[in-house]
C-alpha atoms as a PDB file:
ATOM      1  CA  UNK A   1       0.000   0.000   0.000  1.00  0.00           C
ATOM      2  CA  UNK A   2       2.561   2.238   0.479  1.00  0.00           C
ATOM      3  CA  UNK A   3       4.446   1.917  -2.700  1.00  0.00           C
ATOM      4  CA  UNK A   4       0.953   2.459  -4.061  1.00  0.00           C
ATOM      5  CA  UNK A   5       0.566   5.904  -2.377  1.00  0.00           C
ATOM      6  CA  UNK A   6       3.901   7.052  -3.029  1.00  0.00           C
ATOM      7  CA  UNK A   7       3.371   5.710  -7.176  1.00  0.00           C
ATOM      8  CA  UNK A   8       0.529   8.004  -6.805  1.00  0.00           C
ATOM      9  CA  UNK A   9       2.151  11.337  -4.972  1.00  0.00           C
ATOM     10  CA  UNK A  10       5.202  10.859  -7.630  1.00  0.00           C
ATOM     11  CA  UNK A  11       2.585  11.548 -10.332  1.00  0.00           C
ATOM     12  CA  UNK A  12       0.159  14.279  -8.458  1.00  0.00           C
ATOM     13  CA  UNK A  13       3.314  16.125  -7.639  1.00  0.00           C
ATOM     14  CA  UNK A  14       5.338  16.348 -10.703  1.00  0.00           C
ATOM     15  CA  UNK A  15       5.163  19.970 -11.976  1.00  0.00           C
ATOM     16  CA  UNK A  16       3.948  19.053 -15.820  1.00  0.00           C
ATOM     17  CA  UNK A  17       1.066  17.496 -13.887  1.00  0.00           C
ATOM     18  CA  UNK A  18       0.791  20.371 -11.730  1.00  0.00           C
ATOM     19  CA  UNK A  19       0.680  22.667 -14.782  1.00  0.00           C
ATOM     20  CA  UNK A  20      -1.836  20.356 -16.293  1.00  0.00           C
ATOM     21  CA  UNK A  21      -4.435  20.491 -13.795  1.00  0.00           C
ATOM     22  CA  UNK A  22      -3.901  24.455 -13.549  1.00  0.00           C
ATOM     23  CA  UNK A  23      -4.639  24.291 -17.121  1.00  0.00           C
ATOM     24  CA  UNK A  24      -7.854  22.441 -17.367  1.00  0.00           C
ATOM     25  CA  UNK A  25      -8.967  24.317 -14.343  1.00  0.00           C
ATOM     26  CA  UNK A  26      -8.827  27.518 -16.293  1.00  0.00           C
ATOM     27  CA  UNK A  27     -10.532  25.754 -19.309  1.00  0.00           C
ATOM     28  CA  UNK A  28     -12.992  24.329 -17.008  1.00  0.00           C
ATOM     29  CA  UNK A  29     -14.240  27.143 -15.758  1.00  0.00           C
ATOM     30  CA  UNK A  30     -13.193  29.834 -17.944  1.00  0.00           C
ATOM     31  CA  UNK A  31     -14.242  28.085 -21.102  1.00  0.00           C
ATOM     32  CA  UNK A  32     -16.716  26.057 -20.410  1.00  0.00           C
ATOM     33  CA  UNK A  33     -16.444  22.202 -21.985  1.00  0.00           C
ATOM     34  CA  UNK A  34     -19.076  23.113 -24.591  1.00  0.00           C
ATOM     35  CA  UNK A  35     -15.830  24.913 -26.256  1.00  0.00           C
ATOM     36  CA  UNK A  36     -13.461  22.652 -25.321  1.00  0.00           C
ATOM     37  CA  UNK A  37     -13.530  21.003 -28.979  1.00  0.00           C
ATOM     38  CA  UNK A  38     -12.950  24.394 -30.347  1.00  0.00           C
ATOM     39  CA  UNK A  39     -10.043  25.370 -28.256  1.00  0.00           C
ATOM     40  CA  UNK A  40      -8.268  22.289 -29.117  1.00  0.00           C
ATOM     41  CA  UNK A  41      -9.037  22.409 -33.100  1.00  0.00           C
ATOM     42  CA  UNK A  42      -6.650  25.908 -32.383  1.00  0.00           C
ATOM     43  CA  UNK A  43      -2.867  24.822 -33.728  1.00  0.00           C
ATOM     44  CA  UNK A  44      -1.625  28.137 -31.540  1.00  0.00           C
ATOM     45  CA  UNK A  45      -2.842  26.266 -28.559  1.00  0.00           C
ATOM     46  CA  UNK A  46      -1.026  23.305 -29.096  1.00  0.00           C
ATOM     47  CA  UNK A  47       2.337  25.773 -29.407  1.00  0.00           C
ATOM     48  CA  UNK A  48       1.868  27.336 -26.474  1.00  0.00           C
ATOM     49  CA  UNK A  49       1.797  24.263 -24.631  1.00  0.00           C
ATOM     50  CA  UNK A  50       4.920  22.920 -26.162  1.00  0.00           C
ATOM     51  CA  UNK A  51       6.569  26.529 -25.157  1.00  0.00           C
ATOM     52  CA  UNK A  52       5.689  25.715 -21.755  1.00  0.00           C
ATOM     53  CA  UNK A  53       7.498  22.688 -21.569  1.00  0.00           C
ATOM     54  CA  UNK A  54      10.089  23.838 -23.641  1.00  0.00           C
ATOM     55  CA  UNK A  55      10.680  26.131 -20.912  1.00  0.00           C
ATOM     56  CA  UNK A  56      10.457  23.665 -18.526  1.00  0.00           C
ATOM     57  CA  UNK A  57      12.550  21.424 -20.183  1.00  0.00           C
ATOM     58  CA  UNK A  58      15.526  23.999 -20.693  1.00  0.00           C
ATOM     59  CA  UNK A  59      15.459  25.626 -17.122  1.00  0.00           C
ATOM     60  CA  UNK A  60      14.495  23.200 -14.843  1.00  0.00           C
ATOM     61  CA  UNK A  61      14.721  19.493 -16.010  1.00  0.00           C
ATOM     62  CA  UNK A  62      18.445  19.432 -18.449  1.00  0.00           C
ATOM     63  CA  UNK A  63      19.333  16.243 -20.013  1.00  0.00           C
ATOM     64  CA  UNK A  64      23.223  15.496 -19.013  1.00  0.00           C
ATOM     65  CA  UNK A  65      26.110  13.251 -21.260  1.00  0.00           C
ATOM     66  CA  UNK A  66      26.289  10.221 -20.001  1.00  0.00           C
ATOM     67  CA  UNK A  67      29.516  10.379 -17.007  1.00  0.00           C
ATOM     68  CA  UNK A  68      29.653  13.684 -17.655  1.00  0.00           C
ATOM     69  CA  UNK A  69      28.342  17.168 -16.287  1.00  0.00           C
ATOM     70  CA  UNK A  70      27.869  18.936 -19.597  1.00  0.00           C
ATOM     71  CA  UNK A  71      23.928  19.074 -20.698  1.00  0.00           C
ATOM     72  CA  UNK A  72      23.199  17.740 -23.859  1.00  0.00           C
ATOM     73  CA  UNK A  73      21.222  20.490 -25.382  1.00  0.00           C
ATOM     74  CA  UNK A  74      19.916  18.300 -27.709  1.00  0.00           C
ATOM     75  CA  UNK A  75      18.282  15.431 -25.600  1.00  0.00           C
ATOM     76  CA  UNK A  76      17.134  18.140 -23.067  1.00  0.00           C
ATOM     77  CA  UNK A  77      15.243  19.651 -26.024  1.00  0.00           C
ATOM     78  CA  UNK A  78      13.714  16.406 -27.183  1.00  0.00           C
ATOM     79  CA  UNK A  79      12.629  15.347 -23.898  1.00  0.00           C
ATOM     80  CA  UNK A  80      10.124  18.579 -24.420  1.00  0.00           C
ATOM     81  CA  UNK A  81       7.675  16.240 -26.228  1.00  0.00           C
ATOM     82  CA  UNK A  82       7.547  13.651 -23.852  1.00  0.00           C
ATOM     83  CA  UNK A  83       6.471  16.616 -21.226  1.00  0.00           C
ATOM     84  CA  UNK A  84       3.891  18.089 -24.289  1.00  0.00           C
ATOM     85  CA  UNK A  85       2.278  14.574 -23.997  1.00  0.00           C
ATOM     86  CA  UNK A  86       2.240  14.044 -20.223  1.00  0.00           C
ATOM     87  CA  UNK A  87       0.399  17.732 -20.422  1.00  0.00           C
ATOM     88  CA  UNK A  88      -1.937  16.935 -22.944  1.00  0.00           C
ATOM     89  CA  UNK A  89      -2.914  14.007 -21.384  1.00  0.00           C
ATOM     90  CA  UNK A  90      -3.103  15.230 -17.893  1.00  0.00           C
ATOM     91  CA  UNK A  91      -5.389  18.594 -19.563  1.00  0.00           C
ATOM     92  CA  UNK A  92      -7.331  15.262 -21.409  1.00  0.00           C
ATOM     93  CA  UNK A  93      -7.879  12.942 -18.343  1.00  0.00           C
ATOM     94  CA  UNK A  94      -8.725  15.977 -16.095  1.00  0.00           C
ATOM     95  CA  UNK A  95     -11.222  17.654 -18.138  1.00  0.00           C
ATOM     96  CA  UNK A  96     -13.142  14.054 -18.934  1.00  0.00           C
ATOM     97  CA  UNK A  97     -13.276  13.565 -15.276  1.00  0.00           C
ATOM     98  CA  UNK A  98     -14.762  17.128 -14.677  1.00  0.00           C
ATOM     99  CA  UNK A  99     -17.018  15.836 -17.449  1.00  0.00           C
ATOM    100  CA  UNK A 100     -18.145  12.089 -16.116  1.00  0.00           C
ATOM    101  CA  UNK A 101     -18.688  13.477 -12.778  1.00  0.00           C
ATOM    102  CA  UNK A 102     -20.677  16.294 -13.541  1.00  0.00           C
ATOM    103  CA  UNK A 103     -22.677  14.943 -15.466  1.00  0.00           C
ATOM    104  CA  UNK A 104     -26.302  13.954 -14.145  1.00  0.00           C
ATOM    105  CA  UNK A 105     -26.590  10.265 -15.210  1.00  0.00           C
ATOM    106  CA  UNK A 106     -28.876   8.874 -12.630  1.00  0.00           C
ATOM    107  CA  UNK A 107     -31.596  11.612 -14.465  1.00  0.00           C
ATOM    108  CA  UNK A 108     -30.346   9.887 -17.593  1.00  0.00           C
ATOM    109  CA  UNK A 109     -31.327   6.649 -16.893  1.00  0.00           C
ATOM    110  CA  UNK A 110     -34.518   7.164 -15.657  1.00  0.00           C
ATOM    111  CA  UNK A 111     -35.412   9.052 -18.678  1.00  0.00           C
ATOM    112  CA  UNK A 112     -34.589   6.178 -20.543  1.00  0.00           C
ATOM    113  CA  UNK A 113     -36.171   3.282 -18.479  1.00  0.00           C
ATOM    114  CA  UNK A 114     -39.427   5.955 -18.521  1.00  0.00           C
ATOM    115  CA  UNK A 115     -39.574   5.989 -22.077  1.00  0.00           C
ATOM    116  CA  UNK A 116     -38.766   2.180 -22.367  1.00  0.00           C
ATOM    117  CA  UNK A 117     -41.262   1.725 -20.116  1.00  0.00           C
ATOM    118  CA  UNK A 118     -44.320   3.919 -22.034  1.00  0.00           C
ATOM    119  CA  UNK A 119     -42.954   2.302 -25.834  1.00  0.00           C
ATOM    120  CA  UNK A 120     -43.368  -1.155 -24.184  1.00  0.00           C
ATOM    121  CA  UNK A 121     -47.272  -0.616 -23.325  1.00  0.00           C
ATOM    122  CA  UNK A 122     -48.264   1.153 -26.627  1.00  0.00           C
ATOM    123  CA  UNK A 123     -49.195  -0.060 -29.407  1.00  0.00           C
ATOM    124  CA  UNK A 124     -46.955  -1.618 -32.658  1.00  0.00           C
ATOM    125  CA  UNK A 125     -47.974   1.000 -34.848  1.00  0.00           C
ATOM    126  CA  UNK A 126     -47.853   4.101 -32.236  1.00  0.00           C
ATOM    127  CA  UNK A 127     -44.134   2.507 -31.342  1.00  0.00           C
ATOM    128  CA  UNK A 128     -43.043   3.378 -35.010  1.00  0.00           C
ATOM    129  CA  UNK A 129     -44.676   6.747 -34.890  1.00  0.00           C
ATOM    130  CA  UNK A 130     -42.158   7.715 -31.977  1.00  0.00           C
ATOM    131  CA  UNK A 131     -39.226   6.008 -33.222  1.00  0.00           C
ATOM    132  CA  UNK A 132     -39.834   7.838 -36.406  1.00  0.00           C
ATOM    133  CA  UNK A 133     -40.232  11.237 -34.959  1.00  0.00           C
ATOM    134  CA  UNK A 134     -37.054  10.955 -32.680  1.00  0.00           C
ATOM    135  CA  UNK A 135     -34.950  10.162 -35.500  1.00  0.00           C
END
């Protein structure tokens, strides 16, 4: 259990995950998730993110020659799309989960079992009627 928790710490308190959750907080509620779609059908978006971990990649988190203490620019600059996906993701996952749990499905359900339950007593002919006018 304790390997568990600290598996899950390691990942809550890395700062690309950090940034992540900022992120989709400010979509969240700034945005809205109807536009969600939208924002990420923007290119510019998608640049700005990589800048951000392009940043974070050269200042804080340098990629270093093997037995060595010179960085390798190059590797450190790589490793800035392996952050742009662990921020894309965490933006994904966080925003879905906003999503699921907001989301009123026990009013869902009911609706549906209701009108199960009323096309089950009517009539073959008044059955097509409504399937025809829903679709």
């Amino acid at each position: 259990m304790g390997a568990f928790l600290k598996l899950i710490f390691s990942i809550l308190l890395n700062p690309i995950v950090l940034i992540g959750l900022g992120i989709s907080g400010y979509i969240i509620f700034y945005y809205g998730l109807q536009n969600y779609r939208q924002l990420a059908s923007i290119p510019y978006v998608y640049v700005a993110l990589w800048g951000i971990c392009l940043i974070y990649a050269l200042v804080l988190k340098h990629e270093y020659i093997p037995n060595s203490n010179k960085v390798d620019w190059w590797a450190t600059f790589k490793s800035s799309f392996g952050h742009l996906i662990v921020l894309m993701l965490t933006i994904v996952v966080a925003c879905g989960a906003y999503y699921v749990s907001q989301d009123n499905w026990g009013e869902k359900l009911d609706r549906y079992a209701r009108n199960q339950k009323v096309q089950d007593t009517l009539p073959i002919n008044q059955q097509r009627t409504i399937n025809q006018q829903r679709y």
